[in-house]
PDB file of C-alpha atoms in Angstrom:
ATOM      1  CA  MET A  10       0.022  -0.079   0.101  1.00 48.00           C
ATOM      2  CA  LEU A  11       1.103   3.349  -0.716  1.00 51.00           C
ATOM      3  CA  GLU A  12       1.372   6.288   1.691  1.00 52.00           C
ATOM      4  CA  PRO A  13      -0.104   9.564   0.497  1.00 47.00           C
ATOM      5  CA  SER A  14       3.092  11.351   0.913  1.00 51.00           C
ATOM      6  CA  ILE A  15       5.032   8.858  -1.237  1.00 67.00           C
ATOM      7  CA  ILE A  16       3.377  10.117  -4.358  1.00 77.00           C
ATOM      8  CA  LYS A  17       5.659  12.987  -4.921  1.00 82.00           C
ATOM      9  CA  ASP A  18       3.984  16.692  -6.426  1.00 84.00           C
ATOM     10  CA  GLU A  19       5.465  16.297  -9.604  1.00 88.00           C
ATOM     11  CA  GLU A  20       4.426  12.956 -10.474  1.00 88.00           C
ATOM     12  CA  VAL A  21       0.834  13.919  -9.779  1.00 90.00           C
ATOM     13  CA  GLU A  22       1.259  16.965 -11.794  1.00 93.00           C
ATOM     14  CA  HIS A  23       2.589  14.967 -14.797  1.00 92.00           C
ATOM     15  CA  LEU A  24      -0.405  12.089 -14.447  1.00 93.00           C
ATOM     16  CA  ILE A  25      -2.717  15.572 -14.966  1.00 92.00           C
ATOM     17  CA  LYS A  26      -0.647  16.461 -17.898  1.00 93.00           C
ATOM     18  CA  ASP A  27      -0.765  13.211 -19.602  1.00 91.00           C
ATOM     19  CA  VAL A  28      -4.424  12.419 -19.047  1.00 90.00           C
ATOM     20  CA  TYR A  29      -5.457  15.848 -20.006  1.00 89.00           C
ATOM     21  CA  GLU A  30      -2.912  15.483 -23.275  1.00 89.00           C
ATOM     22  CA  LEU A  31      -4.025  11.753 -24.017  1.00 85.00           C
ATOM     23  CA  TYR A  32      -7.706  11.533 -23.352  1.00 82.00           C
ATOM     24  CA  GLY A  33      -8.914  15.341 -22.808  1.00 82.00           C
ATOM     25  CA  TYR A  34      -9.851  15.126 -19.003  1.00 82.00           C
ATOM     26  CA  ASP A  35      -8.834  18.127 -17.391  1.00 84.00           C
ATOM     27  CA  PHE A  36      -8.217  17.808 -13.614  1.00 87.00           C
ATOM     28  CA  SER A  37      -5.343  20.468 -13.411  1.00 86.00           C
ATOM     29  CA  LEU A  38      -8.069  22.759 -11.249  1.00 79.00           C
ATOM     30  CA  TYR A  39      -8.528  20.217  -9.056  1.00 82.00           C
ATOM     31  CA  SER A  40      -7.805  20.528  -5.525  1.00 83.00           C
ATOM     32  CA  ARG A  41      -4.411  18.946  -5.241  1.00 86.00           C
ATOM     33  CA  ALA A  42      -4.907  17.167  -1.671  1.00 84.00           C
ATOM     34  CA  SER A  43      -8.408  15.742  -2.689  1.00 81.00           C
ATOM     35  CA  PHE A  44      -6.621  14.295  -6.076  1.00 88.00           C
ATOM     36  CA  ARG A  45      -3.908  12.902  -4.189  1.00 88.00           C
ATOM     37  CA  ARG A  46      -6.429  11.260  -1.532  1.00 86.00           C
ATOM     38  CA  ARG A  47      -8.413   9.659  -4.447  1.00 87.00           C
ATOM     39  CA  ILE A  48      -5.069   8.464  -6.260  1.00 90.00           C
ATOM     40  CA  ASN A  49      -4.077   6.720  -2.965  1.00 87.00           C
ATOM     41  CA  ARG A  50      -7.213   5.063  -2.703  1.00 86.00           C
ATOM     42  CA  ILE A  51      -7.265   3.923  -6.074  1.00 90.00           C
ATOM     43  CA  CYS A  52      -3.640   2.566  -5.506  1.00 89.00           C
ATOM     44  CA  VAL A  53      -5.046   0.550  -2.400  1.00 86.00           C
ATOM     45  CA  ILE A  54      -8.136  -0.609  -4.134  1.00 87.00           C
ATOM     46  CA  ASP A  55      -6.364  -1.875  -7.309  1.00 91.00           C
ATOM     47  CA  LYS A  56      -3.329  -3.201  -5.640  1.00 90.00           C
ATOM     48  CA  PHE A  57      -0.929  -1.120  -7.164  1.00 90.00           C
ATOM     49  CA  THR A  58       2.498  -1.158  -5.350  1.00 87.00           C
ATOM     50  CA  SER A  59       3.892   2.028  -6.912  1.00 87.00           C
ATOM     51  CA  PHE A  60       2.784   5.082  -8.638  1.00 88.00           C
ATOM     52  CA  ALA A  61       4.395   4.325 -11.658  1.00 90.00           C
ATOM     53  CA  GLU A  62       2.818   1.305 -12.293  1.00 93.00           C
ATOM     54  CA  LEU A  63      -0.715   3.176 -11.714  1.00 92.00           C
ATOM     55  CA  ARG A  64       0.575   6.070 -14.274  1.00 92.00           C
ATOM     56  CA  TYR A  65       1.710   3.043 -16.526  1.00 94.00           C
ATOM     57  CA  THR A  66      -1.758   1.552 -16.764  1.00 94.00           C
ATOM     58  CA  VAL A  67      -3.959   4.610 -16.898  1.00 92.00           C
ATOM     59  CA  LEU A  68      -1.700   5.604 -19.898  1.00 91.00           C
ATOM     60  CA  ASN A  69      -2.040   2.229 -21.564  1.00 93.00           C
ATOM     61  CA  ASP A  70      -5.156   0.541 -21.123  1.00 92.00           C
ATOM     62  CA  PRO A  71      -8.161   2.533 -22.118  1.00 86.00           C
ATOM     63  CA  ASP A  72     -10.466   0.517 -19.998  1.00 87.00           C
ATOM     64  CA  TYR A  73      -8.784   1.263 -17.249  1.00 91.00           C
ATOM     65  CA  LEU A  74      -8.934   4.929 -17.633  1.00 86.00           C
ATOM     66  CA  LYS A  75     -12.740   4.883 -17.584  1.00 81.00           C
ATOM     67  CA  HIS A  76     -12.529   3.335 -14.199  1.00 84.00           C
ATOM     68  CA  PHE A  77      -9.492   5.500 -12.982  1.00 89.00           C
ATOM     69  CA  ILE A  78     -12.003   8.529 -13.789  1.00 83.00           C
ATOM     70  CA  GLU A  79     -14.888   7.020 -11.964  1.00 79.00           C
ATOM     71  CA  GLU A  80     -12.823   6.761  -9.086  1.00 83.00           C
ATOM     72  CA  ILE A  81     -11.898  10.304  -9.288  1.00 84.00           C
ATOM     73  CA  THR A  82     -14.905  11.999 -10.018  1.00 77.00           C
ATOM     74  CA  VAL A  83     -16.816   9.848  -7.789  1.00 70.00           C
ATOM     75  CA  ASN A  84     -19.326  11.756  -5.540  1.00 69.00           C
ATOM     76  CA  VAL A  85     -20.774   9.580  -2.669  1.00 71.00           C
ATOM     77  CA  THR A  86     -24.501  10.303  -2.225  1.00 84.00           C
ATOM     78  CA  GLU A  87     -27.572   9.115  -0.749  1.00 92.00           C
ATOM     79  CA  MET A  88     -31.195   9.816  -0.939  1.00 96.00           C
ATOM     80  CA  PHE A  89     -32.617  12.814   1.050  1.00 97.00           C
ATOM     81  CA  ARG A  90     -28.889  13.187   2.537  1.00 93.00           C
ATOM     82  CA  ASP A  91     -29.055  16.113   4.850  1.00 92.00           C
ATOM     83  CA  PRO A  92     -32.918  15.735   5.484  1.00 95.00           C
ATOM     84  CA  HIS A  93     -32.614  19.738   6.776  1.00 94.00           C
ATOM     85  CA  PHE A  94     -31.983  20.863   3.253  1.00 95.00           C
ATOM     86  CA  PHE A  95     -34.794  18.424   1.807  1.00 96.00           C
ATOM     87  CA  LYS A  96     -37.021  20.105   4.285  1.00 96.00           C
ATOM     88  CA  ALA A  97     -36.011  23.824   3.350  1.00 95.00           C
ATOM     89  CA  LEU A  98     -36.592  23.111  -0.094  1.00 96.00           C
ATOM     90  CA  ARG A  99     -40.009  21.268   0.682  1.00 96.00           C
ATOM     91  CA  GLU A 100     -41.263  24.350   2.969  1.00 96.00           C
ATOM     92  CA  LYS A 101     -39.588  27.254   1.469  1.00 95.00           C
ATOM     93  CA  ILE A 102     -38.395  26.966  -2.155  1.00 97.00           C
ATOM     94  CA  LEU A 103     -40.892  24.590  -4.042  1.00 97.00           C
ATOM     95  CA  PRO A 104     -43.680  26.974  -2.693  1.00 97.00           C
ATOM     96  CA  GLN A 105     -42.223  29.727  -4.941  1.00 97.00           C
ATOM     97  CA  LEU A 106     -41.304  27.402  -7.851  1.00 98.00           C
ATOM     98  CA  GLY A 107     -44.773  26.278  -7.965  1.00 97.00           C
ATOM     99  CA  THR A 108     -45.862  29.743  -9.228  1.00 97.00           C
ATOM    100  CA  TYR A 109     -43.999  28.972 -12.461  1.00 97.00           C
ATOM    101  CA  PRO A 110     -45.999  27.692 -15.562  1.00 98.00           C
ATOM    102  CA  LEU A 111     -42.572  25.216 -16.254  1.00 98.00           C
ATOM    103  CA  ILE A 112     -40.116  24.499 -13.249  1.00 98.00           C
ATOM    104  CA  ARG A 113     -36.802  23.396 -14.754  1.00 98.00           C
ATOM    105  CA  ILE A 114     -34.095  22.007 -12.113  1.00 98.00           C
ATOM    106  CA  TRP A 115     -30.755  21.051 -12.519  1.00 98.00           C
ATOM    107  CA  VAL A 116     -28.861  18.689 -10.118  1.00 98.00           C
ATOM    108  CA  ALA A 117     -25.223  19.168 -11.251  1.00 97.00           C
ATOM    109  CA  GLY A 118     -22.996  16.077 -10.369  1.00 94.00           C
ATOM    110  CA  CYS A 119     -25.766  14.170  -9.683  1.00 94.00           C
ATOM    111  CA  SER A 120     -23.518  10.730  -9.594  1.00 92.00           C
ATOM    112  CA  THR A 121     -25.615   7.685  -9.564  1.00 93.00           C
ATOM    113  CA  GLY A 122     -28.914   9.937  -8.984  1.00 95.00           C
ATOM    114  CA  GLU A 123     -30.059   9.458  -5.503  1.00 96.00           C
ATOM    115  CA  GLU A 124     -30.412  13.529  -5.252  1.00 96.00           C
ATOM    116  CA  ALA A 125     -32.597  13.551  -8.539  1.00 98.00           C
ATOM    117  CA  TYR A 126     -34.867  10.918  -7.252  1.00 98.00           C
ATOM    118  CA  SER A 127     -35.440  12.294  -4.143  1.00 98.00           C
ATOM    119  CA  ILE A 128     -35.983  15.810  -5.737  1.00 98.00           C
ATOM    120  CA  ALA A 129     -38.893  13.785  -7.946  1.00 98.00           C
ATOM    121  CA  ILE A 130     -40.332  12.542  -4.957  1.00 98.00           C
ATOM    122  CA  LEU A 131     -40.547  16.113  -3.498  1.00 98.00           C
ATOM    123  CA  LEU A 132     -42.272  17.530  -6.542  1.00 98.00           C
ATOM    124  CA  LYS A 133     -44.523  14.585  -6.675  1.00 98.00           C
ATOM    125  CA  GLU A 134     -45.807  15.302  -2.893  1.00 98.00           C
ATOM    126  CA  ALA A 135     -45.883  19.329  -3.659  1.00 98.00           C
ATOM    127  CA  GLY A 136     -48.451  18.579  -6.697  1.00 98.00           C
ATOM    128  CA  LEU A 137     -45.501  20.387  -9.224  1.00 98.00           C
ATOM    129  CA  TYR A 138     -44.313  17.114 -10.373  1.00 98.00           C
ATOM    130  CA  HIS A 139     -46.238  17.356 -13.594  1.00 98.00           C
ATOM    131  CA  LYS A 140     -44.917  20.387 -14.650  1.00 98.00           C
ATOM    132  CA  SER A 141     -41.489  20.150 -13.802  1.00 98.00           C
ATOM    133  CA  LEU A 142     -38.145  18.759 -15.684  1.00 98.00           C
ATOM    134  CA  ILE A 143     -35.268  17.509 -13.706  1.00 98.00           C
ATOM    135  CA  TYR A 144     -32.199  17.363 -15.269  1.00 98.00           C
ATOM    136  CA  GLY A 145     -29.027  15.224 -13.718  1.00 98.00           C
ATOM    137  CA  THR A 146     -25.853  15.827 -15.060  1.00 97.00           C
ATOM    138  CA  ASP A 147     -22.455  14.162 -14.122  1.00 93.00           C
ATOM    139  CA  ILE A 148     -19.129  13.675 -15.892  1.00 89.00           C
ATOM    140  CA  ASN A 149     -18.921   9.910 -15.599  1.00 86.00           C
ATOM    141  CA  PRO A 150     -21.280   8.231 -17.878  1.00 88.00           C
ATOM    142  CA  SER A 151     -21.264   4.894 -16.050  1.00 85.00           C
ATOM    143  CA  VAL A 152     -22.675   6.841 -13.054  1.00 89.00           C
ATOM    144  CA  LEU A 153     -25.519   7.947 -15.023  1.00 94.00           C
ATOM    145  CA  GLU A 154     -26.105   4.148 -16.574  1.00 94.00           C
ATOM    146  CA  LYS A 155     -26.987   3.347 -12.854  1.00 93.00           C
ATOM    147  CA  ALA A 156     -28.899   6.473 -12.341  1.00 96.00           C
ATOM    148  CA  ARG A 157     -31.308   5.438 -15.708  1.00 97.00           C
ATOM    149  CA  SER A 158     -31.583   1.966 -14.011  1.00 97.00           C
ATOM    150  CA  GLY A 159     -33.029   3.335 -10.994  1.00 96.00           C
ATOM    151  CA  VAL A 160     -31.957   0.121  -8.986  1.00 96.00           C
ATOM    152  CA  PHE A 161     -30.450   0.634  -5.452  1.00 95.00           C
ATOM    153  CA  PRO A 162     -28.941  -1.625  -2.622  1.00 94.00           C
ATOM    154  CA  LEU A 163     -31.855  -2.682  -0.329  1.00 95.00           C
ATOM    155  CA  GLN A 164     -29.636  -2.371   2.493  1.00 94.00           C
ATOM    156  CA  GLN A 165     -29.670   1.372   1.751  1.00 94.00           C
ATOM    157  CA  MET A 166     -33.513   1.857   2.277  1.00 96.00           C
ATOM    158  CA  LYS A 167     -33.462   2.029   6.138  1.00 95.00           C
ATOM    159  CA  LEU A 168     -31.353   4.905   5.864  1.00 95.00           C
ATOM    160  CA  TYR A 169     -32.984   6.648   2.907  1.00 97.00           C
ATOM    161  CA  SER A 170     -36.500   5.835   4.898  1.00 97.00           C
ATOM    162  CA  GLU A 171     -35.172   7.883   8.059  1.00 97.00           C
ATOM    163  CA  ASN A 172     -33.761  10.924   5.929  1.00 97.00           C
ATOM    164  CA  TYR A 173     -37.157  10.979   3.897  1.00 98.00           C
ATOM    165  CA  ILE A 174     -39.260  11.249   7.202  1.00 98.00           C
ATOM    166  CA  LEU A 175     -36.748  13.495   8.666  1.00 97.00           C
ATOM    167  CA  SER A 176     -37.088  15.323   5.396  1.00 97.00           C
ATOM    168  CA  GLY A 177     -40.979  16.001   6.140  1.00 97.00           C
ATOM    169  CA  GLY A 178     -42.155  13.109   3.991  1.00 97.00           C
ATOM    170  CA  LYS A 179     -45.664  11.963   5.219  1.00 92.00           C
ATOM    171  CA  LYS A 180     -45.910   8.752   3.072  1.00 96.00           C
ATOM    172  CA  ASP A 181     -44.466   5.214   3.617  1.00 96.00           C
ATOM    173  CA  PHE A 182     -41.318   5.659   1.617  1.00 97.00           C
ATOM    174  CA  SER A 183     -41.631   1.882   0.496  1.00 96.00           C
ATOM    175  CA  ASP A 184     -44.500   3.265  -1.410  1.00 97.00           C
ATOM    176  CA  TYR A 185     -42.026   4.400  -4.303  1.00 98.00           C
ATOM    177  CA  TYR A 186     -39.982   1.544  -4.697  1.00 98.00           C
ATOM    178  CA  THR A 187     -40.376  -2.295  -5.547  1.00 97.00           C
ATOM    179  CA  ALA A 188     -38.049  -4.480  -3.451  1.00 95.00           C
ATOM    180  CA  ASN A 189     -36.302  -7.665  -5.439  1.00 91.00           C
ATOM    181  CA  TYR A 190     -33.819  -9.805  -3.532  1.00 91.00           C
ATOM    182  CA  ASP A 191     -31.089  -7.585  -2.472  1.00 95.00           C
ATOM    183  CA  SER A 192     -31.831  -4.267  -4.464  1.00 96.00           C
ATOM    184  CA  VAL A 193     -35.142  -2.066  -5.077  1.00 97.00           C
ATOM    185  CA  ARG A 194     -36.289  -0.714  -8.404  1.00 97.00           C
ATOM    186  CA  PHE A 195     -37.851   2.970  -8.080  1.00 97.00           C
ATOM    187  CA  ASP A 196     -40.794   3.595  -9.396  1.00 97.00           C
ATOM    188  CA  LYS A 197     -40.894   4.615 -13.338  1.00 96.00           C
ATOM    189  CA  SER A 198     -42.993   7.529 -12.786  1.00 97.00           C
ATOM    190  CA  LEU A 199     -40.016   9.151 -11.043  1.00 97.00           C
ATOM    191  CA  GLN A 200     -37.810   8.940 -14.510  1.00 97.00           C
ATOM    192  CA  GLU A 201     -40.726  10.618 -16.398  1.00 97.00           C
ATOM    193  CA  LYS A 202     -39.455  14.150 -15.896  1.00 98.00           C
ATOM    194  CA  LEU A 203     -35.894  13.017 -15.467  1.00 98.00           C
ATOM    195  CA  ILE A 204     -33.253  13.804 -18.392  1.00 98.00           C
ATOM    196  CA  LEU A 205     -29.783  12.642 -17.318  1.00 98.00           C
ATOM    197  CA  SER A 206     -27.015  13.255 -19.429  1.00 97.00           C
ATOM    198  CA  THR A 207     -23.244  13.954 -19.369  1.00 95.00           C
ATOM    199  CA  HIS A 208     -21.893  17.459 -18.833  1.00 95.00           C
ATOM    200  CA  ASN A 209     -18.241  18.193 -17.448  1.00 91.00           C
ATOM    201  CA  LEU A 210     -18.579  21.749 -15.066  1.00 92.00           C
ATOM    202  CA  VAL A 211     -15.059  22.092 -15.900  1.00 88.00           C
ATOM    203  CA  SER A 212     -15.240  22.769 -19.860  1.00 89.00           C
ATOM    204  CA  ASP A 213     -19.138  22.373 -20.846  1.00 93.00           C
ATOM    205  CA  SER A 214     -21.241  25.826 -21.189  1.00 95.00           C
ATOM    206  CA  SER A 215     -24.510  26.449 -19.914  1.00 95.00           C
ATOM    207  CA  PHE A 216     -27.192  24.558 -21.638  1.00 95.00           C
ATOM    208  CA  ASN A 217     -30.569  25.840 -20.421  1.00 96.00           C
ATOM    209  CA  SER A 218     -32.028  28.702 -17.764  1.00 97.00           C
ATOM    210  CA  PHE A 219     -33.156  27.205 -14.580  1.00 98.00           C
ATOM    211  CA  GLN A 220     -35.104  28.347 -11.409  1.00 98.00           C
ATOM    212  CA  LEU A 221     -33.202  25.813  -9.333  1.00 98.00           C
ATOM    213  CA  VAL A 222     -29.371  24.880  -9.528  1.00 98.00           C
ATOM    214  CA  ILE A 223     -28.505  21.835  -7.088  1.00 98.00           C
ATOM    215  CA  CYS A 224     -24.762  21.226  -6.650  1.00 96.00           C
ATOM    216  CA  ARG A 225     -23.713  19.758  -3.390  1.00 94.00           C
ATOM    217  CA  ASN A 226     -20.513  18.532  -2.016  1.00 86.00           C
ATOM    218  CA  VAL A 227     -18.750  18.652  -5.620  1.00 89.00           C
ATOM    219  CA  LEU A 228     -17.261  22.060  -5.715  1.00 88.00           C
ATOM    220  CA  ILE A 229     -15.373  21.064  -2.291  1.00 81.00           C
ATOM    221  CA  TYR A 230     -13.004  18.847  -4.936  1.00 82.00           C
ATOM    222  CA  PHE A 231     -12.216  21.953  -6.992  1.00 85.00           C
ATOM    223  CA  ASP A 232      -9.703  24.634  -6.324  1.00 84.00           C
ATOM    224  CA  LYS A 233     -10.932  28.745  -5.858  1.00 87.00           C
ATOM    225  CA  ALA A 234     -10.566  29.295  -9.788  1.00 90.00           C
ATOM    226  CA  LEU A 235     -12.457  26.290 -10.657  1.00 90.00           C
ATOM    227  CA  GLN A 236     -14.982  27.088  -8.256  1.00 93.00           C
ATOM    228  CA  GLU A 237     -15.431  30.622  -9.450  1.00 95.00           C
ATOM    229  CA  HIS A 238     -15.842  29.444 -13.168  1.00 95.00           C
ATOM    230  CA  VAL A 239     -18.317  26.798 -11.881  1.00 96.00           C
ATOM    231  CA  PHE A 240     -20.205  29.684 -10.007  1.00 97.00           C
ATOM    232  CA  ARG A 241     -20.300  32.017 -13.386  1.00 97.00           C
ATOM    233  CA  LEU A 242     -21.864  29.036 -15.124  1.00 97.00           C
ATOM    234  CA  PHE A 243     -24.543  28.498 -12.620  1.00 98.00           C
ATOM    235  CA  ASP A 244     -25.278  32.151 -12.483  1.00 97.00           C
ATOM    236  CA  ALA A 245     -25.337  32.135 -16.762  1.00 97.00           C
ATOM    237  CA  SER A 246     -27.911  29.123 -16.052  1.00 98.00           C
ATOM    238  CA  LEU A 247     -30.243  30.329 -13.384  1.00 97.00           C
ATOM    239  CA  GLU A 248     -33.129  32.852 -13.995  1.00 96.00           C
ATOM    240  CA  ASN A 249     -33.085  36.139 -11.647  1.00 95.00           C
ATOM    241  CA  LEU A 250     -34.987  35.279  -8.322  1.00 96.00           C
ATOM    242  CA  GLY A 251     -33.843  31.474  -9.032  1.00 97.00           C
ATOM    243  CA  PHE A 252     -32.035  29.646  -6.449  1.00 97.00           C
ATOM    244  CA  LEU A 253     -28.547  27.908  -6.098  1.00 97.00           C
ATOM    245  CA  ALA A 254     -27.965  24.808  -3.550  1.00 97.00           C
ATOM    246  CA  LEU A 255     -24.571  24.245  -2.257  1.00 95.00           C
ATOM    247  CA  GLY A 256     -23.147  21.550   0.083  1.00 90.00           C
ATOM    248  CA  SER A 257     -22.241  21.975   3.506  1.00 84.00           C
ATOM    249  CA  LYS A 258     -18.751  23.193   2.892  1.00 82.00           C
ATOM    250  CA  GLU A 259     -19.474  25.053   0.383  1.00 88.00           C
ATOM    251  CA  THR A 260     -20.569  29.105  -0.041  1.00 90.00           C
ATOM    252  CA  LEU A 261     -20.918  31.721  -2.111  1.00 91.00           C
ATOM    253  CA  ARG A 262     -19.490  34.374   0.319  1.00 87.00           C
ATOM    254  CA  PHE A 263     -16.434  34.683  -0.953  1.00 86.00           C
ATOM    255  CA  SER A 264     -17.204  34.655  -4.655  1.00 92.00           C
ATOM    256  CA  ASN A 265     -17.036  37.495  -6.975  1.00 91.00           C
ATOM    257  CA  LEU A 266     -20.916  36.738  -7.687  1.00 94.00           C
ATOM    258  CA  GLY A 267     -21.798  36.773  -3.975  1.00 92.00           C
ATOM    259  CA  LYS A 268     -23.531  40.363  -3.833  1.00 93.00           C
ATOM    260  CA  TYR A 269     -26.043  39.043  -6.590  1.00 95.00           C
ATOM    261  CA  TYR A 270     -27.123  36.516  -4.247  1.00 95.00           C
ATOM    262  CA  HIS A 271     -29.018  36.432  -0.828  1.00 94.00           C
ATOM    263  CA  GLN A 272     -28.531  33.356   1.719  1.00 92.00           C
ATOM    264  CA  ILE A 273     -31.400  31.771   2.806  1.00 90.00           C
ATOM    265  CA  GLU A 274     -31.700  31.044   6.317  1.00 70.00           C
ATOM    266  CA  ASP A 275     -28.814  28.910   7.493  1.00 68.00           C
ATOM    267  CA  GLN A 276     -29.271  26.328   4.822  1.00 69.00           C
ATOM    268  CA  ARG A 277     -26.817  26.648   1.969  1.00 91.00           C
ATOM    269  CA  ILE A 278     -29.567  27.901  -0.627  1.00 96.00           C
ATOM    270  CA  TRP A 279     -28.917  31.183  -2.357  1.00 96.00           C
ATOM    271  CA  LYS A 280     -31.580  33.235  -4.166  1.00 96.00           C
ATOM    272  CA  LYS A 281     -30.546  35.193  -7.356  1.00 96.00           C
ATOM    273  CA  VAL A 282     -31.598  38.945  -6.248  1.00 94.00           C
ATOM    274  CA  ASP A 283     -29.647  41.516  -8.166  1.00 76.00           C
ATOM    275  CA  HIS A 284     -29.609  41.992 -12.066  1.00 68.00           C
ATOM    276  CA  HIS A 285     -25.982  42.300 -13.233  1.00 62.00           C
TER     277      HIS A 285
END
């Protein structure tokens, strides 16, 4: 097993440069500490004895590269994660979105889709689902395949159900899925308004206008310059008076765009208030 400190800074830089030049994935603005942690984790999981061996495999095995990109970009997620956030959406944000004829929501960095399905459930329970579209995007095509399948491990349902209740859910959470051995399949109706596609926050541009953009626990992996770039992308994608939701360790407060947004309570939800 490699210790993180054994991987030298210049080796990390070489790998980032190689991956970009060969495959076009740009990790140059990722937080180095996070990138290094993930590389170390990959070396442990895949039993590489040296960094050189990992680098050789990434550069010479296109199938392995796919796995490497997944491990670097994977975003750990769960349904109704941080229930107080979903409670705030339920009670404060959805009633305002309900005044629009069509509600467009972007879940950026949606990973395997748990958050997008959670939003679908909230919209259903608020009676707004019929006039909503949820766009779930991620850099990583294989997590989107999982999201499309709507199949999740049965063992997660106890936690998801608890989160759901804490978020203000009133139904029996099991109404939303069918259990089958060790997995569950979520109700097909939750996919009717869900559009899943690849999108790279580093290099792709805005593709629609939204009243709500949710991007939680993705920006913590980016350095300051890339965070600022992504905030500009979200700002370009948000209608005036739209909402931006971030993770618990992420903030707009120190961004150049902060002055155009008003923070809603102590939740990480920001309302776009100023034209600029």
